[in-house]
């Protein structure tokens, strides 16, 4: 199949490809060219209610399949993804903008999550607890939570669904998914993949449209037993409040403000390599991208110079063009916001070392930018940039670096570079983050738990921990 075969202009509800009841549609644009590449249904609460009802009906039988059957279905889903990796990656680049190599990597990661959960499906163990009563036995079992509602963002339009659909399918949950409006096609493509893998109707439902109407139905409908969300902290808080009325389980992967510390004793070339990978992946549009660089006084100037030199070499352009490593930003709002961070820093005494504004290719392309002399007064000290701007702050002592790194309400990912083993342990234990990279700038993998503390979220995705979020613990007491 080629990418156009996966580009569905319809929603996937109860095994059928359907339009929105009201008939409205939403345009989808290619961020590299501004061209409209298609339209998707503008669904609302009614369609969401139908999808939830379909998922509830499907749950009755799907939750009774054996772990072995679910593992086999997930392996077929994995094969369907890998057989079409290139087509899915092209579609992803066309709607999202990231370079094709990154899209290939993302689709590969989606497949890896599915394969991982196919393996974990067979390892959802319970317990037998030694009983305090001679005539009674105590069993603990794990049962699928029920219908899961998932809302996903535009920066990883394929793999964010994999992390949610994967464990749902592994445990016997059914799901209703709303992909981001900017990038619906990679989400809808999961409907085609589920058809290919042979999933029964209603097990996975995907709808596009009004976020507030669909989100409102998902959070208020009592049939939905869990809501899983990846996106901004304000929307995450809203969904948690809405979900409180029916006491749903929640998993929230929210914003970050990742610090990246470089100590005097670090391997500087390795630190720059990690900094480039961490900062500029997806043009800086990931929640684990380094947001604040802190370089110790002894290596500050050298680090800034090397980082700027490496940043200036990154080729910017459309994601399907050969050699491009920096695609466009997702929309014009993102460009204006990124410009705002730079203007604010310059007004407060920061210095642009490389880049500094829109790229000569026009549209939504932006120059990889390094800013020296960053201070706590600048907006990017507190807010997530979500663009290709690397501010570098100076620090003197380890204690100061840790304090600055922790001085945020976020706690998703952090990174630091040192060659001192004691410092590696000391610092990693005091950083209040869900994920720590030591001498490593990109650390996400399906086998490790992804997630944050503080206002970066609740729950973990991927790994053996990720599956626990999709099962309820049941205690069974048997009197003999
Ligand atoms: P971003 O800034 O990355 O777009 P958002 O949190 O706004 O982050 O969006 C992430 C996902 O949440 C998208 O699928 C978006 O459509 C959805 N979303 C936005 N507003 C709401 C809402 N009020 N209720 C439910 N989902 C929402």
Short mmCIF file of C-alpha atoms and ligand atoms in Angstrom, two decimals:
data_model
loop_
_atom_site.label_atom_id
_atom_site.label_comp_id
_atom_site.label_asym_id
_atom_site.label_seq_id
_atom_site.Cartn_x
_atom_site.Cartn_y
_atom_site.Cartn_z
CA UNK A 1 0.00 0.00 0.00
CA UNK A 2 1.17 3.56 -0.51
CA UNK A 3 0.58 6.57 1.75
CA UNK A 4 -2.60 7.65 -0.07
CA UNK A 5 -4.23 4.29 0.77
CA UNK A 6 -3.87 5.12 4.46
CA UNK A 7 -5.22 8.67 4.11
CA UNK A 8 -8.85 8.14 5.14
CA UNK A 9 -11.22 11.09 5.01
CA UNK A 10 -13.69 9.32 7.32
CA UNK A 11 -13.99 8.25 10.94
CA UNK A 12 -13.71 4.64 12.09
CA UNK A 13 -16.68 3.78 14.30
CA UNK A 14 -17.89 0.25 15.04
CA UNK A 15 -15.83 -1.13 12.17
CA UNK A 16 -17.31 1.27 9.57
CA UNK A 17 -15.76 4.27 7.84
CA UNK A 18 -18.26 7.09 8.34
CA UNK A 19 -18.62 10.86 8.00
CA UNK A 20 -19.81 13.24 10.71
CA UNK A 21 -23.58 13.39 11.37
CA UNK A 22 -23.69 17.12 10.73
CA UNK A 23 -21.63 16.67 7.60
CA UNK A 24 -19.05 19.25 8.54
CA UNK A 25 -15.38 18.75 7.74
CA UNK A 26 -12.00 20.13 8.81
CA UNK A 27 -9.16 20.93 6.39
CA UNK A 28 -5.81 19.28 6.96
CA UNK A 29 -2.72 21.12 5.70
CA UNK A 30 0.84 20.16 4.90
CA UNK A 31 2.97 22.41 7.16
CA UNK A 32 5.86 22.40 4.67
CA UNK A 33 3.79 23.89 1.85
CA UNK A 34 0.60 25.27 3.39
CA UNK A 35 -1.41 23.15 0.91
CA UNK A 36 -4.69 21.56 1.99
CA UNK A 37 -4.10 17.81 1.63
CA UNK A 38 -7.62 16.68 2.52
CA UNK A 39 -10.53 17.00 4.90
CA UNK A 40 -11.69 14.90 7.83
CA UNK A 41 -15.09 14.75 9.57
CA UNK A 42 -15.87 17.38 12.16
CA UNK A 43 -17.45 15.01 14.64
CA UNK A 44 -18.89 15.97 18.02
CA UNK A 45 -20.61 14.53 21.09
CA UNK A 46 -23.15 12.39 19.16
CA UNK A 47 -20.50 10.52 17.20
CA UNK A 48 -18.43 10.14 20.37
CA UNK A 49 -21.44 8.64 22.16
CA UNK A 50 -21.95 6.14 19.32
CA UNK A 51 -18.28 5.20 19.33
CA UNK A 52 -18.33 4.70 23.11
CA UNK A 53 -21.45 2.51 22.83
CA UNK A 54 -19.73 0.42 20.13
CA UNK A 55 -16.65 0.07 22.34
CA UNK A 56 -18.81 -0.94 25.29
CA UNK A 57 -20.54 -3.67 23.29
CA UNK A 58 -17.23 -4.91 21.88
CA UNK A 59 -15.77 -5.03 25.40
CA UNK A 60 -18.22 -7.77 26.40
CA UNK A 61 -16.54 -10.25 24.07
CA UNK A 62 -13.06 -8.77 23.58
CA UNK A 63 -12.36 -8.73 27.31
CA UNK A 64 -13.02 -12.49 27.38
CA UNK A 65 -10.42 -13.38 24.75
CA UNK A 66 -7.38 -15.20 26.09
CA UNK A 67 -4.06 -13.47 26.59
CA UNK A 68 -2.63 -15.72 23.91
CA UNK A 69 -5.28 -14.64 21.38
CA UNK A 70 -4.62 -10.98 22.16
CA UNK A 71 -0.87 -11.50 21.81
CA UNK A 72 -1.37 -13.07 18.37
CA UNK A 73 -3.62 -10.21 17.20
CA UNK A 74 -1.01 -7.68 18.36
CA UNK A 75 1.68 -9.53 16.43
CA UNK A 76 -0.48 -9.24 13.31
CA UNK A 77 -0.88 -5.53 14.00
CA UNK A 78 2.89 -5.23 14.37
CA UNK A 79 3.38 -6.96 11.02
CA UNK A 80 0.82 -4.67 9.36
CA UNK A 81 2.74 -1.61 10.59
CA UNK A 82 6.16 -2.88 9.55
CA UNK A 83 4.90 -4.01 6.12
CA UNK A 84 3.77 -0.43 5.54
CA UNK A 85 6.43 1.50 7.46
CA UNK A 86 7.49 3.67 4.52
CA UNK A 87 3.91 4.54 3.46
CA UNK A 88 2.90 5.40 7.02
CA UNK A 89 6.07 7.49 7.47
CA UNK A 90 5.41 9.46 4.27
CA UNK A 91 1.85 10.20 5.37
CA UNK A 92 3.18 11.31 8.76
CA UNK A 93 5.72 13.68 7.19
CA UNK A 94 3.13 15.11 4.80
CA UNK A 95 0.72 16.08 7.58
CA UNK A 96 3.18 16.76 10.40
CA UNK A 97 6.36 18.06 8.73
CA UNK A 98 9.09 16.06 10.46
CA UNK A 99 11.95 14.69 8.30
CA UNK A 100 11.23 11.32 6.72
CA UNK A 101 13.98 9.63 8.75
CA UNK A 102 12.26 10.77 11.96
CA UNK A 103 8.89 9.58 10.66
CA UNK A 104 10.38 6.19 9.81
CA UNK A 105 11.75 6.14 13.36
CA UNK A 106 8.37 7.06 14.84
CA UNK A 107 6.47 4.42 12.87
CA UNK A 108 9.16 1.91 13.87
CA UNK A 109 8.62 2.97 17.49
CA UNK A 110 4.86 2.46 17.12
CA UNK A 111 5.52 -1.08 15.92
CA UNK A 112 7.97 -1.63 18.77
CA UNK A 113 5.33 -0.60 21.35
CA UNK A 114 2.82 -2.97 19.76
CA UNK A 115 5.33 -5.83 19.78
CA UNK A 116 6.29 -5.09 23.39
CA UNK A 117 2.66 -5.15 24.50
CA UNK A 118 2.06 -8.35 22.53
CA UNK A 119 4.71 -9.90 24.78
CA UNK A 120 3.42 -8.28 27.97
CA UNK A 121 -0.15 -9.41 27.20
CA UNK A 122 0.84 -12.88 28.39
CA UNK A 123 2.50 -11.65 31.59
CA UNK A 124 -0.31 -9.84 33.38
CA UNK A 125 0.12 -11.92 36.51
CA UNK A 126 -1.94 -11.88 39.67
CA UNK A 127 -1.00 -13.07 43.17
CA UNK A 128 -1.90 -15.68 45.72
CA UNK A 129 -1.47 -14.08 49.14
CA UNK A 130 -0.80 -16.19 52.25
CA UNK A 131 -4.08 -16.11 54.10
CA UNK A 132 -4.39 -15.10 57.78
CA UNK A 133 -7.39 -17.51 57.99
CA UNK A 134 -6.90 -21.29 57.80
CA UNK A 135 -10.20 -21.85 56.01
CA UNK A 136 -9.89 -19.08 53.44
CA UNK A 137 -7.78 -18.42 50.34
CA UNK A 138 -6.82 -15.03 48.93
CA UNK A 139 -6.42 -14.43 45.21
CA UNK A 140 -5.55 -11.23 43.39
CA UNK A 141 -6.41 -10.98 39.71
CA UNK A 142 -6.01 -8.22 37.13
CA UNK A 143 -8.92 -7.31 34.91
CA UNK A 144 -9.21 -4.95 31.93
CA UNK A 145 -10.48 -1.54 33.10
CA UNK A 146 -13.11 -1.36 30.33
CA UNK A 147 -13.65 1.27 27.64
CA UNK A 148 -10.62 3.57 27.36
CA UNK A 149 -10.82 7.06 25.85
CA UNK A 150 -7.57 8.44 24.41
CA UNK A 151 -6.71 11.95 23.23
CA UNK A 152 -3.39 12.46 21.46
CA UNK A 153 -1.28 15.40 20.21
CA UNK A 154 0.17 16.35 16.82
CA UNK A 155 3.88 16.04 17.58
CA UNK A 156 3.91 12.21 17.55
CA UNK A 157 0.69 11.42 15.68
CA UNK A 158 1.47 7.73 15.33
CA UNK A 159 3.44 6.60 18.37
CA UNK A 160 1.28 8.37 20.95
CA UNK A 161 -1.59 6.17 19.81
CA UNK A 162 0.63 3.09 19.96
CA UNK A 163 1.37 3.71 23.64
CA UNK A 164 -2.34 3.86 24.39
CA UNK A 165 -3.92 1.40 21.95
CA UNK A 166 -1.11 -1.15 22.54
CA UNK A 167 -1.71 -1.77 26.25
CA UNK A 168 -5.49 -1.48 25.76
CA UNK A 169 -5.43 -4.28 23.17
CA UNK A 170 -3.04 -6.33 25.30
CA UNK A 171 -5.29 -6.32 28.36
CA UNK A 172 -8.66 -6.69 26.64
CA UNK A 173 -9.81 -3.07 26.82
CA UNK A 174 -11.63 -1.44 23.93
CA UNK A 175 -10.95 2.16 22.97
CA UNK A 176 -12.21 5.40 21.48
CA UNK A 177 -9.43 7.61 20.21
CA UNK A 178 -9.34 11.25 19.17
CA UNK A 179 -6.15 12.22 17.33
CA UNK A 180 -5.06 15.88 17.12
CA UNK A 181 -6.89 18.00 14.58
CA UNK A 182 -3.65 19.08 12.87
CA UNK A 183 -2.55 15.47 12.21
CA UNK A 184 -5.60 13.20 11.99
CA UNK A 185 -4.45 10.93 9.17
CA UNK A 186 -1.74 9.05 11.08
CA UNK A 187 -4.39 8.45 13.75
CA UNK A 188 -7.06 7.27 11.30
CA UNK A 189 -4.43 5.00 9.70
CA UNK A 190 -4.65 2.87 12.85
CA UNK A 191 -8.19 1.99 11.73
CA UNK A 192 -6.84 0.57 8.48
CA UNK A 193 -4.13 -1.29 10.40
CA UNK A 194 -6.66 -2.74 12.86
CA UNK A 195 -8.77 -3.94 9.93
CA UNK A 196 -5.71 -5.60 8.41
CA UNK A 197 -4.86 -7.26 11.70
CA UNK A 198 -8.42 -8.62 11.93
CA UNK A 199 -9.70 -6.88 15.06
CA UNK A 200 -13.45 -7.29 15.68
CA UNK A 201 -15.60 -4.21 15.07
CA UNK A 202 -15.83 -1.70 17.89
CA UNK A 203 -12.57 -2.75 19.56
CA UNK A 204 -10.81 0.38 18.30
CA UNK A 205 -12.80 3.47 17.25
CA UNK A 206 -11.20 6.66 15.93
CA UNK A 207 -12.87 10.00 15.52
CA UNK A 208 -11.80 13.47 14.47
CA UNK A 209 -13.45 16.81 15.17
CA UNK A 210 -14.31 19.16 17.98
CA UNK A 211 -11.88 18.54 20.84
CA UNK A 212 -14.12 20.07 23.48
CA UNK A 213 -17.30 18.25 22.32
CA UNK A 214 -15.60 14.85 21.92
CA UNK A 215 -13.50 15.36 25.07
CA UNK A 216 -16.62 16.43 26.97
CA UNK A 217 -18.48 13.24 26.02
CA UNK A 218 -15.46 11.05 26.73
CA UNK A 219 -15.00 12.48 30.20
CA UNK A 220 -18.71 12.54 31.19
CA UNK A 221 -19.92 9.24 29.72
CA UNK A 222 -20.08 6.68 32.56
CA UNK A 223 -19.24 3.81 30.16
CA UNK A 224 -15.72 5.19 29.76
CA UNK A 225 -13.62 3.88 32.66
CA UNK A 226 -10.29 5.45 31.84
CA UNK A 227 -9.07 8.55 30.10
CA UNK A 228 -5.53 8.70 28.77
CA UNK A 229 -4.19 11.97 27.43
CA UNK A 230 -0.97 13.34 25.98
CA UNK A 231 -0.90 17.09 25.48
CA UNK A 232 -0.63 20.38 27.29
CA UNK A 233 -0.86 20.77 31.07
CA UNK A 234 -3.88 23.15 30.99
CA UNK A 235 -5.95 20.69 28.89
CA UNK A 236 -4.77 17.80 31.08
CA UNK A 237 -6.01 19.63 34.18
CA UNK A 238 -9.33 20.33 32.49
CA UNK A 239 -9.79 16.67 31.54
CA UNK A 240 -8.93 15.54 35.09
CA UNK A 241 -11.56 17.91 36.49
CA UNK A 242 -14.14 16.71 33.97
CA UNK A 243 -13.30 13.04 34.64
CA UNK A 244 -13.70 13.52 38.39
CA UNK A 245 -17.49 13.46 38.21
CA UNK A 246 -17.55 9.82 37.12
CA UNK A 247 -14.29 8.93 38.96
CA UNK A 248 -12.44 7.62 35.94
CA UNK A 249 -8.88 6.44 36.03
CA UNK A 250 -6.57 8.93 34.37
CA UNK A 251 -3.15 8.78 32.74
CA UNK A 252 -1.71 12.17 31.87
CA UNK A 253 1.43 12.86 29.83
CA UNK A 254 1.67 16.64 30.00
CA UNK A 255 4.15 19.45 29.41
CA UNK A 256 7.82 19.53 30.31
CA UNK A 257 10.55 22.08 30.84
CA UNK A 258 13.58 19.83 30.52
CA UNK A 259 16.87 21.06 31.94
CA UNK A 260 20.13 19.88 30.34
CA UNK A 261 23.14 20.35 32.64
CA UNK A 262 26.73 20.26 31.40
CA UNK A 263 29.35 20.08 34.15
CA UNK A 264 32.99 21.16 33.79
CA UNK A 265 34.07 17.52 33.86
CA UNK A 266 31.78 16.44 30.97
CA UNK A 267 32.92 15.05 27.65
CA UNK A 268 32.05 18.21 25.72
CA UNK A 269 31.72 16.66 22.27
CA UNK A 270 29.39 14.00 23.62
CA UNK A 271 27.40 16.69 25.43
CA UNK A 272 27.00 18.71 22.22
CA UNK A 273 25.95 15.62 20.29
CA UNK A 274 23.33 14.84 22.97
CA UNK A 275 22.24 18.47 23.09
CA UNK A 276 21.61 18.58 19.34
CA UNK A 277 19.62 15.34 19.42
CA UNK A 278 17.61 16.39 22.46
CA UNK A 279 16.93 19.97 21.39
CA UNK A 280 16.22 19.71 17.70
CA UNK A 281 14.33 16.45 17.33
CA UNK A 282 11.04 17.27 15.61
CA UNK A 283 12.31 20.89 15.37
CA UNK A 284 12.14 21.17 19.15
CA UNK A 285 8.50 20.16 19.29
CA UNK A 286 8.58 17.36 21.86
CA UNK A 287 7.75 17.45 25.56
CA UNK A 288 11.14 15.89 26.38
CA UNK A 289 13.20 18.31 24.25
CA UNK A 290 15.87 20.14 26.28
CA UNK A 291 14.30 23.50 27.11
CA UNK A 292 17.00 25.04 29.33
CA UNK A 293 20.72 24.38 28.91
CA UNK A 294 22.86 25.01 32.01
CA UNK A 295 26.63 25.04 31.36
CA UNK A 296 29.16 25.31 34.17
CA UNK A 297 31.39 28.42 34.14
CA UNK A 298 34.60 26.55 33.19
CA UNK A 299 33.21 25.19 29.92
CA UNK A 300 30.43 27.72 29.27
CA UNK A 301 32.05 29.55 26.35
CA UNK A 302 33.35 26.36 24.73
CA UNK A 303 29.95 24.64 25.03
CA UNK A 304 28.09 27.62 23.52
CA UNK A 305 30.56 27.83 20.63
CA UNK A 306 30.39 24.12 19.82
CA UNK A 307 26.60 23.99 20.18
CA UNK A 308 26.19 26.99 17.87
CA UNK A 309 28.56 25.51 15.30
CA UNK A 310 26.68 22.20 15.25
CA UNK A 311 23.26 23.96 15.20
CA UNK A 312 24.21 26.09 12.20
CA UNK A 313 24.98 22.94 10.19
CA UNK A 314 21.47 21.46 10.51
CA UNK A 315 19.75 21.36 7.13
CA UNK A 316 16.29 22.94 7.22
CA UNK A 317 13.59 22.13 4.64
CA UNK A 318 10.61 19.97 3.70
CA UNK A 319 10.72 16.62 5.45
CA UNK A 320 10.62 14.63 2.21
CA UNK A 321 13.73 16.37 0.82
CA UNK A 322 17.03 14.46 1.00
CA UNK A 323 19.32 15.33 3.87
CA UNK A 324 16.81 17.52 5.71
CA UNK A 325 17.02 17.20 9.50
CA UNK A 326 14.78 20.14 10.48
CA UNK A 327 11.24 20.33 9.13
CA UNK A 328 8.76 23.22 9.46
CA UNK A 329 7.00 24.14 12.69
CA UNK A 330 3.44 22.81 12.93
CA UNK A 331 1.62 26.10 12.25
CA UNK A 332 2.06 29.84 12.07
CA UNK A 333 1.09 30.25 15.72
CA UNK A 334 4.10 28.12 16.67
CA UNK A 335 6.38 30.34 14.57
CA UNK A 336 5.07 33.52 16.19
CA UNK A 337 5.42 31.98 19.66
CA UNK A 338 9.03 30.97 18.97
CA UNK A 339 9.83 34.46 17.69
CA UNK A 340 8.31 35.82 20.91
CA UNK A 341 10.72 33.82 23.09
CA UNK A 342 13.70 35.21 21.14
CA UNK A 343 12.45 38.82 21.24
CA UNK A 344 11.86 38.55 24.99
CA UNK A 345 15.38 37.15 25.55
CA UNK A 346 17.01 39.87 23.44
CA UNK A 347 15.11 42.59 25.29
CA UNK A 348 16.45 41.18 28.57
CA UNK A 349 20.11 41.06 27.48
CA UNK A 350 20.40 37.67 25.75
CA UNK A 351 22.63 37.28 22.69
CA UNK A 352 21.83 35.29 19.54
CA UNK A 353 24.89 33.20 18.67
CA UNK A 354 23.37 31.49 15.65
CA UNK A 355 19.96 31.59 13.95
CA UNK A 356 17.51 34.04 15.49
CA UNK A 357 14.37 33.95 13.36
CA UNK A 358 12.38 32.62 10.43
CA UNK A 359 14.35 30.61 7.88
CA UNK A 360 14.99 31.85 4.34
CA UNK A 361 12.89 28.94 3.01
CA UNK A 362 9.88 30.93 4.22
CA UNK A 363 6.55 29.59 5.49
CA UNK A 364 6.84 27.85 8.82
CA UNK A 365 10.55 27.06 8.58
CA UNK A 366 12.66 28.36 11.46
CA UNK A 367 16.41 28.69 12.01
CA UNK A 368 18.02 26.51 14.68
CA UNK A 369 18.88 29.15 17.27
CA UNK A 370 21.33 29.34 20.17
CA UNK A 371 21.01 32.12 22.75
CA UNK A 372 23.87 32.89 25.15
CA UNK A 373 23.53 34.83 28.38
CA UNK A 374 20.16 33.31 29.27
CA UNK A 375 18.77 34.41 32.65
CA UNK A 376 15.94 33.44 35.00
CA UNK A 377 13.96 36.54 34.00
CA UNK A 378 13.52 35.30 30.43
CA UNK A 379 10.25 33.55 29.54
CA UNK A 380 11.88 30.28 28.44
CA UNK A 381 13.21 29.81 31.98
CA UNK A 382 9.63 28.99 32.99
CA UNK A 383 7.76 28.05 29.79
CA UNK A 384 8.09 25.24 27.30
CA UNK A 385 9.54 26.64 24.03
CA UNK A 386 8.38 23.86 21.67
CA UNK A 387 10.61 25.24 18.93
CA UNK A 388 14.26 25.10 17.79
CA UNK A 389 15.68 27.58 20.32
CA UNK A 390 18.49 26.61 22.71
CA UNK A 391 19.02 29.08 25.57
CA UNK A 392 22.23 28.55 27.53
CA UNK A 393 22.37 29.62 31.20
CA UNK A 394 25.59 29.78 33.25
CA UNK A 395 26.09 28.17 36.67
CA UNK A 396 28.97 27.81 39.14
CA UNK A 397 28.24 24.97 41.56
CA UNK A 398 26.51 21.59 41.45
CA UNK A 399 24.11 22.64 44.20
CA UNK A 400 23.12 25.73 42.21
CA UNK A 401 22.62 23.67 39.02
CA UNK A 402 20.29 21.21 40.74
CA UNK A 403 18.33 24.02 42.39
CA UNK A 404 17.84 25.79 39.06
CA UNK A 405 16.94 22.55 37.29
CA UNK A 406 14.25 21.79 39.89
CA UNK A 407 12.90 25.35 39.93
CA UNK A 408 9.83 24.58 37.80
CA UNK A 409 6.37 23.13 38.28
CA UNK A 410 7.21 20.55 35.60
CA UNK A 411 9.04 17.25 36.07
CA UNK A 412 9.10 15.16 32.91
CA UNK A 413 12.61 14.60 31.51
CA UNK A 414 16.03 16.01 32.45
CA UNK A 415 19.56 15.38 31.25
CA UNK A 416 23.07 15.95 32.56
CA UNK A 417 26.60 15.33 31.41
CA UNK A 418 29.45 14.50 33.77
CA UNK A 419 32.33 12.03 33.94
CA UNK A 420 32.25 11.89 37.75
CA UNK A 421 30.49 8.72 38.92
CA UNK A 422 29.63 10.05 42.39
CA UNK A 423 28.13 13.17 40.88
CA UNK A 424 26.11 11.05 38.43
CA UNK A 425 24.38 9.26 41.32
CA UNK A 426 24.13 12.33 43.56
CA UNK A 427 22.58 14.57 40.93
CA UNK A 428 20.22 11.93 39.48
CA UNK A 429 18.83 11.29 42.96
CA UNK A 430 18.09 14.96 43.63
CA UNK A 431 16.54 15.89 40.29
CA UNK A 432 12.75 15.82 40.66
CA UNK A 433 11.88 14.33 37.29
CA UNK A 434 10.27 11.14 35.99
CA UNK A 435 13.10 10.47 33.55
CA UNK A 436 16.83 11.21 33.76
CA UNK A 437 19.38 10.92 30.95
CA UNK A 438 22.99 10.78 32.18
CA UNK A 439 25.39 11.43 29.30
CA UNK A 440 22.44 10.68 26.99
CA UNK A 441 20.13 13.14 25.24
CA UNK A 442 17.48 10.80 23.80
CA UNK A 443 16.28 8.05 26.14
CA UNK A 444 12.76 7.01 25.10
CA UNK A 445 12.18 3.31 24.44
CA UNK A 446 9.19 1.01 24.68
CA UNK A 447 10.88 -1.08 27.39
CA UNK A 448 11.31 1.82 29.87
CA UNK A 449 8.61 3.80 31.72
CA UNK A 450 7.80 7.15 30.12
CA UNK A 451 6.13 9.76 32.32
CA UNK A 452 6.51 12.68 34.64
CA UNK A 453 6.08 13.98 38.18
CA UNK A 454 4.58 17.25 39.45
CA UNK A 455 2.51 19.02 36.78
CA UNK A 456 4.05 16.91 34.00
CA UNK A 457 1.57 14.16 34.63
CA UNK A 458 0.34 11.00 36.26
CA UNK A 459 1.05 7.43 35.25
CA UNK A 460 3.62 5.76 33.00
CA UNK A 461 3.52 4.57 29.40
CA UNK A 462 5.49 1.71 27.89
CA UNK A 463 7.39 -0.93 29.90
CA UNK A 464 5.88 -3.37 32.41
CA UNK A 465 4.57 -0.35 34.35
CA UNK A 466 2.59 0.92 31.37
CA UNK A 467 0.31 -2.09 31.28
CA UNK A 468 -0.71 -1.72 34.94
CA UNK A 469 -2.56 1.46 34.00
CA UNK A 470 -5.04 -0.63 31.94
CA UNK A 471 -5.98 -3.21 34.56
CA UNK A 472 -7.92 -3.09 37.81
CA UNK A 473 -6.81 -5.17 40.75
CA UNK A 474 -9.50 -7.56 42.00
CA UNK A 475 -9.25 -9.31 45.37
CA UNK A 476 -11.07 -12.62 45.59
CA UNK A 477 -11.58 -14.28 48.99
CA UNK A 478 -12.61 -17.96 48.92
CA UNK A 479 -14.00 -19.54 52.05
CA UNK A 480 -13.48 -23.30 51.88
P1 LIG B 1 -0.99 21.20 21.87
O1 LIG B 1 -0.66 22.57 22.35
O2 LIG B 1 0.16 20.26 21.82
O3 LIG B 1 -1.88 21.15 20.66
P2 LIG B 1 -3.31 20.47 23.41
O4 LIG B 1 -3.36 20.02 24.83
O5 LIG B 1 -4.04 21.73 23.05
O6 LIG B 1 -1.78 20.56 23.09
O7 LIG B 1 -3.82 19.34 22.44
C1 LIG B 1 -3.57 17.98 22.64
C2 LIG B 1 -4.81 17.20 22.29
O8 LIG B 1 -5.87 17.63 23.14
C3 LIG B 1 -5.32 17.43 20.87
O9 LIG B 1 -5.85 16.21 20.39
C4 LIG B 1 -6.40 18.47 21.05
O10 LIG B 1 -7.35 18.43 20.01
C5 LIG B 1 -6.99 18.00 22.37
N1 LIG B 1 -7.77 19.03 23.09
C6 LIG B 1 -7.64 20.36 23.06
N2 LIG B 1 -8.58 20.97 23.80
C7 LIG B 1 -9.34 19.98 24.36
C8 LIG B 1 -10.49 19.94 25.23
N3 LIG B 1 -11.05 21.04 25.71
N4 LIG B 1 -11.00 18.73 25.55
C9 LIG B 1 -10.45 17.60 25.07
N5 LIG B 1 -9.38 17.57 24.25
C10 LIG B 1 -8.83 18.74 23.90
#
